Short mmCIF file of C-alpha atoms in Angstrom, two decimals:
data_model
loop_
_atom_site.label_atom_id
_atom_site.label_comp_id
_atom_site.label_asym_id
_atom_site.label_seq_id
_atom_site.Cartn_x
_atom_site.Cartn_y
_atom_site.Cartn_z
CA UNK W 1 23.17 141.27 181.62
CA UNK W 2 21.25 144.39 180.71
CA UNK W 3 21.81 146.53 177.64
CA UNK W 4 21.32 150.19 176.75
CA UNK W 5 21.99 151.90 173.43
CA UNK W 6 22.19 155.68 173.23
CA UNK W 7 22.45 155.63 169.44
CA UNK W 8 19.01 154.05 168.96
CA UNK W 9 17.21 156.78 170.86
CA UNK W 10 17.55 159.22 167.96
CA UNK W 11 15.32 157.14 165.66
CA UNK W 12 11.59 157.95 165.48
CA UNK W 13 9.42 154.85 165.37
CA UNK W 14 6.51 156.73 163.84
CA UNK W 15 8.53 157.61 160.71
CA UNK W 16 9.12 154.83 158.12
CA UNK W 17 12.32 156.37 156.77
CA UNK W 18 13.75 156.66 160.28
CA UNK W 19 12.93 153.00 160.94
CA UNK W 20 14.56 151.99 157.66
CA UNK W 21 17.69 153.95 158.54
CA UNK W 22 17.79 152.29 162.00
CA UNK W 23 17.63 148.81 160.46
CA UNK W 24 20.25 149.49 157.80
CA UNK W 25 22.77 151.38 159.96
CA UNK W 26 22.30 149.81 163.39
CA UNK W 27 21.45 146.22 162.51
CA UNK W 28 23.06 145.58 159.13
CA UNK W 29 25.93 148.06 159.62
CA UNK W 30 25.55 149.42 156.10
CA UNK W 31 25.35 152.91 154.63
CA UNK W 32 21.86 154.29 153.87
CA UNK W 33 22.96 156.01 150.68
CA UNK W 34 20.74 155.20 147.68
CA UNK W 35 18.25 153.36 149.88
CA UNK W 36 14.54 154.19 149.57
CA UNK W 37 15.14 156.68 146.78
CA UNK W 38 12.27 155.18 144.82
CA UNK W 39 8.76 156.33 145.75
CA UNK W 40 7.34 152.84 145.18
CA UNK W 41 9.82 151.41 147.71
CA UNK W 42 8.81 154.03 150.24
CA UNK W 43 5.14 153.26 149.72
CA UNK W 44 5.72 149.51 150.12
CA UNK W 45 7.71 150.03 153.32
CA UNK W 46 5.02 152.34 154.64
CA UNK W 47 2.42 149.66 153.92
CA UNK W 48 4.45 146.95 155.71
CA UNK W 49 5.00 149.12 158.78
CA UNK W 50 1.36 150.16 158.90
CA UNK W 51 0.38 146.52 158.91
CA UNK W 52 2.91 145.91 161.68
CA UNK W 53 1.10 148.40 163.93
CA UNK W 54 -2.07 146.32 163.81
CA UNK W 55 -0.85 142.71 163.63
CA UNK W 56 2.86 142.89 164.53
CA UNK W 57 5.89 141.92 162.49
CA UNK W 58 6.77 138.26 162.04
CA UNK W 59 9.87 136.54 160.71
CA UNK W 60 8.67 136.50 157.08
CA UNK W 61 7.63 140.16 157.11
CA UNK W 62 10.93 141.14 158.69
CA UNK W 63 12.86 139.47 155.85
CA UNK W 64 10.62 141.21 153.33
CA UNK W 65 11.64 144.54 154.84
CA UNK W 66 15.31 143.54 154.65
CA UNK W 67 14.98 142.59 150.97
CA UNK W 68 13.16 145.84 150.28
CA UNK W 69 16.10 147.66 151.87
CA UNK W 70 18.54 145.62 149.76
CA UNK W 71 19.96 143.80 152.81
CA UNK W 72 20.72 140.13 153.49
CA UNK W 73 17.92 138.04 154.95
CA UNK W 74 18.31 136.55 158.43
CA UNK W 75 17.72 132.99 159.64
CA UNK W 76 14.69 132.20 161.75
CA UNK W 77 17.14 131.35 164.55
CA UNK W 78 18.58 134.87 164.41
CA UNK W 79 15.09 136.37 164.55
CA UNK W 80 14.00 134.18 167.45
CA UNK W 81 17.19 134.74 169.49
CA UNK W 82 17.30 138.52 169.22
CA UNK W 83 13.64 139.38 168.68
CA UNK W 84 10.90 136.77 169.29
CA UNK W 85 9.55 133.40 168.22
CA UNK W 86 6.31 135.13 167.25
CA UNK W 87 5.45 138.65 166.13
CA UNK W 88 6.99 141.88 167.39
CA UNK W 89 6.01 145.52 167.71
CA UNK W 90 8.11 148.48 166.62
CA UNK W 91 9.31 148.93 170.19
CA UNK W 92 10.30 145.26 170.34
CA UNK W 93 12.09 145.64 167.00
CA UNK W 94 14.20 148.43 168.49
CA UNK W 95 14.83 146.39 171.65
CA UNK W 96 15.99 143.41 169.57
CA UNK W 97 18.40 145.59 167.60
CA UNK W 98 19.76 146.95 170.87
CA UNK W 99 20.34 143.43 172.16
CA UNK W 100 22.02 142.41 168.92
CA UNK W 101 24.39 145.42 168.91
CA UNK W 102 25.55 144.72 172.45
CA UNK W 103 26.26 141.08 171.61
CA UNK W 104 28.02 142.12 168.39
CA UNK W 105 30.43 144.42 170.22
CA UNK W 106 30.89 142.07 173.14
CA UNK W 107 31.80 139.01 171.05
CA UNK W 108 32.94 140.39 167.69
CA UNK W 109 34.15 143.93 168.31
CA UNK W 110 32.15 145.27 165.35
CA UNK W 111 28.69 145.07 163.83
CA UNK W 112 29.29 144.02 160.23
CA UNK W 113 31.22 140.81 160.95
CA UNK W 114 28.72 139.85 163.62
CA UNK W 115 25.78 140.31 161.28
CA UNK W 116 27.30 138.30 158.45
CA UNK W 117 28.04 135.35 160.76
CA UNK W 118 25.03 135.33 163.07
CA UNK W 119 22.31 135.65 160.41
CA UNK W 120 23.26 132.19 159.10
CA UNK W 121 23.01 130.42 162.48
CA UNK W 122 20.17 128.57 164.14
CA UNK W 123 18.92 129.72 167.51
CA UNK W 124 20.71 126.85 169.28
CA UNK W 125 23.93 127.68 167.43
CA UNK W 126 23.75 131.31 168.52
CA UNK W 127 22.97 130.25 172.10
CA UNK W 128 25.97 127.89 172.10
CA UNK W 129 28.15 130.58 170.54
CA UNK W 130 27.25 133.03 173.33
CA UNK W 131 27.53 130.41 176.06
CA UNK W 132 30.98 129.29 174.89
CA UNK W 133 32.21 132.88 175.08
CA UNK W 134 30.59 133.67 178.40
CA UNK W 135 32.92 133.34 181.37
CA UNK W 136 30.12 133.04 183.89
CA UNK W 137 30.82 129.97 186.06
CA UNK W 138 28.32 127.12 186.37
CA UNK W 139 25.30 127.80 188.58
CA UNK W 140 26.88 129.36 191.65
CA UNK W 141 24.00 128.32 193.90
CA UNK W 142 24.45 124.56 193.44
CA UNK W 143 28.20 124.22 193.38
CA UNK W 144 29.68 121.13 194.97
CA UNK W 145 31.90 121.62 198.00
CA UNK W 146 35.66 121.38 197.50
CA UNK W 147 36.80 117.83 198.22
CA UNK W 148 40.09 118.88 199.82
CA UNK W 149 40.43 122.40 201.20
CA UNK W 150 43.55 124.49 200.77
CA UNK W 151 45.31 124.84 204.13
CA UNK W 152 45.40 128.46 205.35
CA UNK W 153 48.76 130.10 206.06
CA UNK W 154 49.03 132.98 208.53
CA UNK W 155 49.74 136.25 206.72
CA UNK W 156 52.84 136.86 208.86
CA UNK W 157 54.27 133.55 207.59
CA UNK W 158 53.37 133.86 203.91
CA UNK W 159 56.85 135.29 203.33
CA UNK W 160 58.17 131.75 203.89
CA UNK W 161 56.49 130.63 200.63
CA UNK W 162 58.74 132.95 198.60
CA UNK W 163 62.13 132.24 197.09
CA UNK W 164 64.02 135.01 198.89
CA UNK W 165 63.15 134.02 202.47
CA UNK W 166 65.17 130.78 202.47
CA UNK W 167 68.29 132.56 201.20
CA UNK W 168 67.99 135.46 203.66
CA UNK W 169 67.35 133.22 206.66
CA UNK W 170 70.18 130.84 205.79
CA UNK W 171 72.71 133.55 204.93
CA UNK W 172 72.09 135.64 208.02
CA UNK W 173 71.68 132.57 210.23
CA UNK W 174 75.07 131.27 209.07
CA UNK W 175 76.56 134.72 209.66
CA UNK W 176 75.34 134.74 213.27
CA UNK W 177 76.61 131.22 213.86
CA UNK W 178 80.01 132.27 212.56
CA UNK W 179 80.07 135.28 214.90
CA UNK W 180 79.23 133.01 217.84
CA UNK W 181 81.90 130.49 216.87
CA UNK W 182 84.52 133.25 216.58
CA UNK W 183 83.62 135.05 219.79
CA UNK W 184 85.22 137.11 221.34
CA UNK W 185 87.20 138.13 218.19
CA UNK W 186 83.95 139.07 216.44
CA UNK W 187 82.82 141.21 219.38
CA UNK W 188 84.54 144.27 217.96
CA UNK W 189 82.30 144.22 214.90
CA UNK W 190 79.13 144.25 217.02
CA UNK W 191 79.47 147.07 219.54
CA UNK W 192 77.10 146.85 222.48
CA UNK W 193 75.99 143.29 221.76
CA UNK W 194 76.36 140.69 224.48
CA UNK W 195 77.22 137.08 223.71
CA UNK W 196 74.07 135.77 225.40
CA UNK W 197 71.89 138.11 223.32
CA UNK W 198 73.59 137.00 220.13
CA UNK W 199 72.83 133.38 221.02
CA UNK W 200 69.17 134.34 221.47
CA UNK W 201 69.11 135.98 218.04
CA UNK W 202 70.69 132.86 216.53
CA UNK W 203 67.81 130.86 218.01
CA UNK W 204 65.35 133.24 216.31
CA UNK W 205 66.91 132.31 212.97
CA UNK W 206 66.99 128.60 213.74
CA UNK W 207 63.32 128.69 214.73
CA UNK W 208 62.42 130.71 211.65
CA UNK W 209 64.21 128.24 209.40
CA UNK W 210 62.42 125.28 210.95
CA UNK W 211 59.05 127.02 210.67
CA UNK W 212 59.82 128.02 207.07
CA UNK W 213 60.27 124.37 206.15
CA UNK W 214 56.92 123.49 207.75
CA UNK W 215 55.11 126.30 205.92
CA UNK W 216 56.83 125.33 202.65
CA UNK W 217 55.50 121.78 203.01
CA UNK W 218 51.96 123.10 203.52
CA UNK W 219 52.23 125.48 200.55
CA UNK W 220 53.60 122.73 198.30
CA UNK W 221 50.67 120.47 199.19
CA UNK W 222 48.29 123.39 198.52
CA UNK W 223 49.69 123.61 195.00
CA UNK W 224 48.81 119.95 194.45
CA UNK W 225 45.29 120.69 195.69
CA UNK W 226 44.88 123.60 193.27
CA UNK W 227 45.82 121.24 190.44
CA UNK W 228 43.02 118.81 191.37
CA UNK W 229 40.26 121.42 191.00
CA UNK W 230 38.14 120.89 187.90
CA UNK W 231 37.60 124.63 187.49
CA UNK W 232 39.00 127.94 188.73
CA UNK W 233 37.08 131.20 189.08
CA UNK W 234 39.71 133.82 189.82
CA UNK W 235 43.46 134.08 189.43
CA UNK W 236 45.33 136.61 191.57
CA UNK W 237 48.24 138.12 189.62
CA UNK W 238 50.80 139.58 191.99
CA UNK W 239 54.51 140.17 192.42
CA UNK W 240 55.99 139.53 195.85
CA UNK W 241 59.58 139.73 196.98
CA UNK W 242 59.73 141.42 200.36
CA UNK W 243 57.98 140.29 203.50
CA UNK W 244 55.58 143.24 203.61
CA UNK W 245 54.46 142.51 200.05
CA UNK W 246 53.44 138.97 201.00
CA UNK W 247 51.55 140.23 204.04
CA UNK W 248 49.75 142.96 202.11
CA UNK W 249 48.74 140.51 199.37
CA UNK W 250 47.47 137.97 201.90
CA UNK W 251 45.49 140.69 203.66
CA UNK W 252 43.95 141.88 200.40
CA UNK W 253 42.90 138.36 199.36
CA UNK W 254 41.39 137.61 202.76
CA UNK W 255 39.36 140.84 202.84
CA UNK W 256 38.23 140.45 199.24
CA UNK W 257 36.83 136.94 199.52
CA UNK W 258 35.32 137.54 202.95
CA UNK W 259 33.14 140.21 201.35
CA UNK W 260 29.46 139.58 202.09
CA UNK W 261 28.59 139.50 198.37
CA UNK W 262 31.33 137.09 197.33
CA UNK W 263 31.45 134.68 200.25
CA UNK W 264 28.07 133.00 199.51
CA UNK W 265 29.19 132.30 195.92
CA UNK W 266 31.59 129.57 197.06
CA UNK W 267 34.29 130.83 194.70
CA UNK W 268 37.48 128.99 193.85
CA UNK W 269 40.51 131.23 193.54
CA UNK W 270 44.25 130.78 193.26
CA UNK W 271 46.02 132.38 196.20
CA UNK W 272 49.75 132.77 195.37
CA UNK W 273 50.62 133.43 199.04
CA UNK W 274 49.54 129.89 199.95
CA UNK W 275 51.28 128.09 197.09
CA UNK W 276 54.86 126.96 196.51
CA UNK W 277 56.44 125.18 193.55
CA UNK W 278 59.61 123.11 193.41
CA UNK W 279 61.36 125.36 190.90
CA UNK W 280 60.82 128.13 188.37
CA UNK W 281 59.84 125.65 185.63
CA UNK W 282 57.02 124.18 187.70
CA UNK W 283 55.98 127.64 188.83
CA UNK W 284 55.77 128.99 185.29
CA UNK W 285 53.82 126.02 183.97
CA UNK W 286 51.43 125.78 186.91
CA UNK W 287 50.64 129.48 187.11
CA UNK W 288 50.22 129.58 183.33
CA UNK W 289 47.71 126.75 183.66
CA UNK W 290 45.83 128.66 186.38
CA UNK W 291 45.58 131.73 184.13
CA UNK W 292 44.27 129.53 181.33
CA UNK W 293 41.61 127.91 183.50
CA UNK W 294 40.39 130.91 185.51
CA UNK W 295 37.31 132.87 184.45
CA UNK W 296 38.99 136.18 185.26
CA UNK W 297 42.15 137.66 186.75
CA UNK W 298 42.61 140.20 189.53
CA UNK W 299 45.83 142.11 188.85
CA UNK W 300 47.40 143.76 191.89
CA UNK W 301 49.23 146.95 190.93
CA UNK W 302 51.71 146.91 193.80
CA UNK W 303 54.89 148.77 194.59
CA UNK W 304 56.66 147.15 191.66
CA UNK W 305 55.48 145.41 188.52
CA UNK W 306 57.19 142.36 187.09
CA UNK W 307 57.30 140.54 183.77
CA UNK W 308 55.47 137.58 185.31
CA UNK W 309 52.55 139.60 186.62
CA UNK W 310 52.24 141.71 183.47
CA UNK W 311 52.38 138.56 181.34
CA UNK W 312 49.47 137.10 183.31
CA UNK W 313 47.46 140.26 182.66
CA UNK W 314 48.22 140.10 178.95
CA UNK W 315 47.50 136.36 178.72
CA UNK W 316 44.09 136.83 180.35
CA UNK W 317 43.12 139.68 178.02
CA UNK W 318 44.34 137.70 175.01
CA UNK W 319 41.82 134.99 175.93
CA UNK W 320 39.05 137.59 175.99
CA UNK W 321 38.61 137.23 179.74
CA UNK W 322 38.12 140.10 182.21
CA UNK W 323 41.09 141.59 184.06
CA UNK W 324 40.41 143.70 187.14
CA UNK W 325 43.38 145.90 188.06
CA UNK W 326 43.36 146.77 191.75
CA UNK W 327 45.24 150.03 192.26
CA UNK W 328 44.76 151.04 195.90
CA UNK W 329 43.75 154.57 196.71
CA UNK W 330 46.25 155.63 199.38
CA UNK W 331 44.95 157.64 202.34
CA UNK W 332 48.05 159.51 203.51
CA UNK W 333 47.16 159.56 207.21
CA UNK W 334 46.26 155.88 207.43
CA UNK W 335 49.20 154.82 205.29
CA UNK W 336 51.57 156.79 207.52
CA UNK W 337 50.34 154.94 210.58
CA UNK W 338 50.46 151.58 208.81
CA UNK W 339 54.04 151.72 207.57
CA UNK W 340 55.45 152.67 210.98
CA UNK W 341 55.38 148.94 211.72
CA UNK W 342 57.20 148.02 208.50
CA UNK W 343 60.84 146.88 208.55
CA UNK W 344 63.55 149.46 207.93
CA UNK W 345 64.42 147.96 204.56
CA UNK W 346 60.97 148.97 203.31
CA UNK W 347 61.85 152.64 203.72
CA UNK W 348 65.19 152.23 202.01
CA UNK W 349 63.78 150.22 199.11
CA UNK W 350 60.69 152.34 198.47
CA UNK W 351 62.45 155.70 198.72
CA UNK W 352 65.08 154.63 196.19
CA UNK W 353 62.49 153.23 193.76
CA UNK W 354 60.22 156.26 194.04
CA UNK W 355 63.21 158.53 193.52
CA UNK W 356 64.33 156.57 190.45
CA UNK W 357 60.81 156.79 188.98
CA UNK W 358 60.72 160.56 189.49
CA UNK W 359 57.76 160.56 191.88
CA UNK W 360 59.38 162.97 194.35
CA UNK W 361 59.78 165.53 191.56
CA UNK W 362 56.35 164.87 190.00
CA UNK W 363 54.42 168.10 189.42
CA UNK W 364 51.48 166.87 191.50
CA UNK W 365 53.55 165.33 194.29
CA UNK W 366 56.24 167.98 194.82
CA UNK W 367 53.93 170.72 196.20
CA UNK W 368 52.52 168.34 198.83
CA UNK W 369 56.02 167.24 199.87
CA UNK W 370 57.19 170.83 200.23
CA UNK W 371 54.02 171.76 202.11
CA UNK W 372 54.94 169.09 204.65
CA UNK W 373 58.67 169.84 204.79
CA UNK W 374 60.61 172.18 202.52
CA UNK W 375 63.72 170.09 203.18
CA UNK W 376 62.10 166.72 202.52
CA UNK W 377 65.11 165.64 200.44
CA UNK W 378 67.42 166.39 203.36
CA UNK W 379 65.24 164.17 205.57
CA UNK W 380 65.49 161.31 203.06
CA UNK W 381 69.29 161.61 202.84
CA UNK W 382 69.60 161.79 206.64
CA UNK W 383 67.52 158.63 207.02
CA UNK W 384 69.69 156.74 204.54
CA UNK W 385 72.87 157.86 206.28
CA UNK W 386 71.63 156.73 209.70
CA UNK W 387 70.36 153.44 208.29
CA UNK W 388 73.69 152.71 206.62
CA UNK W 389 75.49 153.23 209.94
CA UNK W 390 72.94 151.00 211.66
CA UNK W 391 73.25 148.20 209.10
CA UNK W 392 77.02 148.06 209.42
CA UNK W 393 76.63 147.36 213.12
CA UNK W 394 73.46 145.28 212.87
CA UNK W 395 72.76 143.55 209.53
CA UNK W 396 70.21 141.03 210.87
CA UNK W 397 66.71 141.65 209.49
CA UNK W 398 64.88 139.40 211.95
CA UNK W 399 66.30 141.12 215.02
CA UNK W 400 63.15 143.11 215.79
CA UNK W 401 64.50 144.64 218.98
CA UNK W 402 67.25 146.45 217.05
CA UNK W 403 64.74 147.63 214.43
CA UNK W 404 62.64 149.21 217.18
CA UNK W 405 65.72 150.76 218.81
CA UNK W 406 66.65 152.46 215.53
CA UNK W 407 63.14 153.89 215.09
CA UNK W 408 63.14 155.23 218.66
CA UNK W 409 66.67 156.65 218.41
CA UNK W 410 65.86 158.46 215.17
CA UNK W 411 62.25 159.27 216.00
CA UNK W 412 62.02 162.67 214.33
CA UNK W 413 63.64 161.59 211.07
CA UNK W 414 61.72 158.30 211.04
CA UNK W 415 58.33 159.98 211.61
CA UNK W 416 59.00 162.42 208.80
CA UNK W 417 60.15 159.60 206.54
CA UNK W 418 56.86 157.77 207.12
CA UNK W 419 54.92 160.87 206.08
CA UNK W 420 57.11 161.63 203.06
CA UNK W 421 56.79 158.09 201.72
CA UNK W 422 53.02 158.11 202.26
CA UNK W 423 52.65 161.34 200.28
CA UNK W 424 54.83 159.94 197.50
CA UNK W 425 52.98 156.59 197.43
CA UNK W 426 49.64 158.40 197.24
CA UNK W 427 50.72 160.25 194.11
CA UNK W 428 52.48 157.18 192.73
CA UNK W 429 49.28 155.11 192.77
CA UNK W 430 47.18 158.01 191.47
CA UNK W 431 49.56 158.35 188.54
CA UNK W 432 49.47 154.63 187.83
CA UNK W 433 45.66 154.61 187.88
CA UNK W 434 45.52 157.51 185.42
CA UNK W 435 48.02 155.79 183.17
CA UNK W 436 46.19 152.46 183.11
CA UNK W 437 42.79 154.03 182.61
CA UNK W 438 43.58 156.55 179.90
CA UNK W 439 47.16 156.39 178.61
CA UNK W 440 48.80 152.98 178.63
CA UNK W 441 48.43 151.37 175.16
CA UNK W 442 48.59 147.82 176.53
CA UNK W 443 45.61 148.40 178.84
CA UNK W 444 43.59 147.52 175.74
CA UNK W 445 44.56 144.28 174.03
CA UNK W 446 43.11 141.96 171.41
CA UNK W 447 41.46 138.62 172.04
CA UNK W 448 43.61 136.39 169.83
CA UNK W 449 40.71 134.06 169.00
CA UNK W 450 38.13 136.66 167.95
CA UNK W 451 40.02 139.89 167.32
CA UNK W 452 37.82 141.74 169.82
CA UNK W 453 39.58 144.40 171.87
CA UNK W 454 39.54 143.70 175.58
CA UNK W 455 40.40 146.29 178.21
CA UNK W 456 41.57 146.37 181.81
CA UNK W 457 38.94 147.26 184.43
CA UNK W 458 40.45 149.55 187.06
CA UNK W 459 39.22 149.62 190.68
CA UNK W 460 40.61 151.69 193.56
CA UNK W 461 39.34 149.82 196.62
CA UNK W 462 38.66 146.28 197.82
CA UNK W 463 34.96 147.12 197.96
CA UNK W 464 34.96 148.16 194.30
CA UNK W 465 36.85 145.00 193.39
CA UNK W 466 34.24 142.86 195.18
CA UNK W 467 31.43 144.76 193.43
CA UNK W 468 32.96 144.19 190.04
CA UNK W 469 33.72 140.51 190.63
CA UNK W 470 30.14 140.00 191.76
CA UNK W 471 28.87 141.76 188.65
CA UNK W 472 31.04 139.70 186.32
CA UNK W 473 30.28 136.35 187.94
CA UNK W 474 26.52 136.90 188.27
CA UNK W 475 25.86 138.79 185.03
CA UNK W 476 24.82 141.91 186.97
CA UNK W 477 26.42 144.34 184.53
CA UNK W 478 24.61 146.82 182.30
CA UNK W 479 26.26 147.35 178.91
CA UNK W 480 25.72 150.60 177.04
CA UNK W 481 26.45 151.00 173.34
CA UNK W 482 27.82 154.50 172.92
CA UNK W 483 29.20 156.42 169.95
CA UNK W 484 32.16 158.70 170.64
CA UNK W 485 31.38 162.01 169.01
CA UNK W 486 33.80 164.39 170.71
CA UNK W 487 37.14 162.66 170.27
CA UNK W 488 37.05 162.72 166.47
CA UNK W 489 37.30 158.93 166.10
CA UNK W 490 33.64 158.25 165.34
CA UNK W 491 34.16 155.01 167.26
CA UNK W 492 31.33 153.01 168.80
CA UNK W 493 32.21 151.47 172.15
CA UNK W 494 30.60 149.18 174.67
CA UNK W 495 30.75 150.54 178.21
CA UNK W 496 29.91 148.46 181.25
CA UNK W 497 28.13 149.84 184.30
CA UNK W 498 27.35 148.31 187.67
CA UNK W 499 24.10 149.10 189.40
CA UNK W 500 25.74 148.21 192.71
CA UNK W 501 27.40 150.07 195.57
CA UNK W 502 30.51 151.40 193.84
CA UNK W 503 31.70 154.56 195.52
CA UNK W 504 32.10 157.39 193.03
CA UNK W 505 31.65 156.60 189.36
CA UNK W 506 30.23 153.17 188.54
CA UNK W 507 31.66 153.17 185.03
CA UNK W 508 33.66 150.02 184.36
CA UNK W 509 35.53 150.38 181.12
CA UNK W 510 35.52 151.24 177.46
CA UNK W 511 36.77 147.72 176.97
CA UNK W 512 35.20 146.69 173.66
CA UNK W 513 35.41 148.87 170.59
#
């Protein structure tokens, strides 16, 4: 880690009173009132600092300055950890104070408590204190290989690891079997469907059910494998219900950990799309354990948020660990092309949710919708009407041929619906990013062990997420101590910056205050 401190730059190292003020305010976190009012004290300090220019400042001389300034003395371990095991120059004194202030904010959340505790410790005690609170994994270059690898599951089959897929497949499969058994009486309810075609669709469901059981067995065994790992680097917090959510999550995880910076690190991460538990009790306990063990959490801000996913975010922050919130930046053109392949239920579900959340009427979204189509709301209603008619005649979600027929038959409305939803999703995710970065009160939470505030780190692309993970896991982050002057709070914060390839701003977060 590297540190910078904008506050220290205002002090002039050639002026004794400025140096005294720097030590009292920035190191000891005390007020300078009534300090160095006596001319004899000023002369003595001037003499000590003059001697420092020629021979340097050692541990004993440093404590003499502290006593002269009416401040508590420090242990030799404190001096050696933050300054040197020998003598220091004025520049090195300032550098040591900078290092101390960054550690104080990072691990204590304030300067005064840090000073009172750390000045009594030995160097080894301070080193252990910092190491115990550092979530950097063991040496990434010499990690042992995983004894038993997690079996990969194709993204198109990850839906089978959920709890909705078995119910949908069974319910609709039983419905088709009943129609076949009652043929030809049931023919009237399925206009235009031949008996032979219905038998073929029934086979699709039978095959899907058999494959679901095979995938479930693999995912269950993967869960056992995760439990054998002696450490975990990253937990992926996600909420998945629909098939497209599983596929998007699996795609995100694959792209993230195939990144050229992360792949050589041999990371161990919990992939929820490849895991299955016997019941909700096991799931809650196991995933809670993963959150406890992981060094950091990647929180996926998806179409919907759930209590489980939000709890995992909060639990990670409460441990003082980093949380990276991935909120995708939606490109309207690309998203429009992507969702054309999505099932019809996606369009029904997302349009209703976005409408309920007021996105269509949002002041930033509405002009773009009207610029595309003044009657966008008519298009949405028309789509829902046509889909309702379609579902009454064809309720089977896995019958892809009928899905494609609907899209072709209602091409104009469907194409417009794709564009309307893409515009709305773009503004939805932009709004959520703004909220999490600057508005949401729970984006900043308290480490329950230390009382230090810990904030969510927001990224807008997979590349940014990889950059930030690399920075966290390899200590490649620069921390800057910065005093907020313009917001009226007078607060001192610790900002993190990455000297990597983040597109746009490389500011991480005002996480520690």
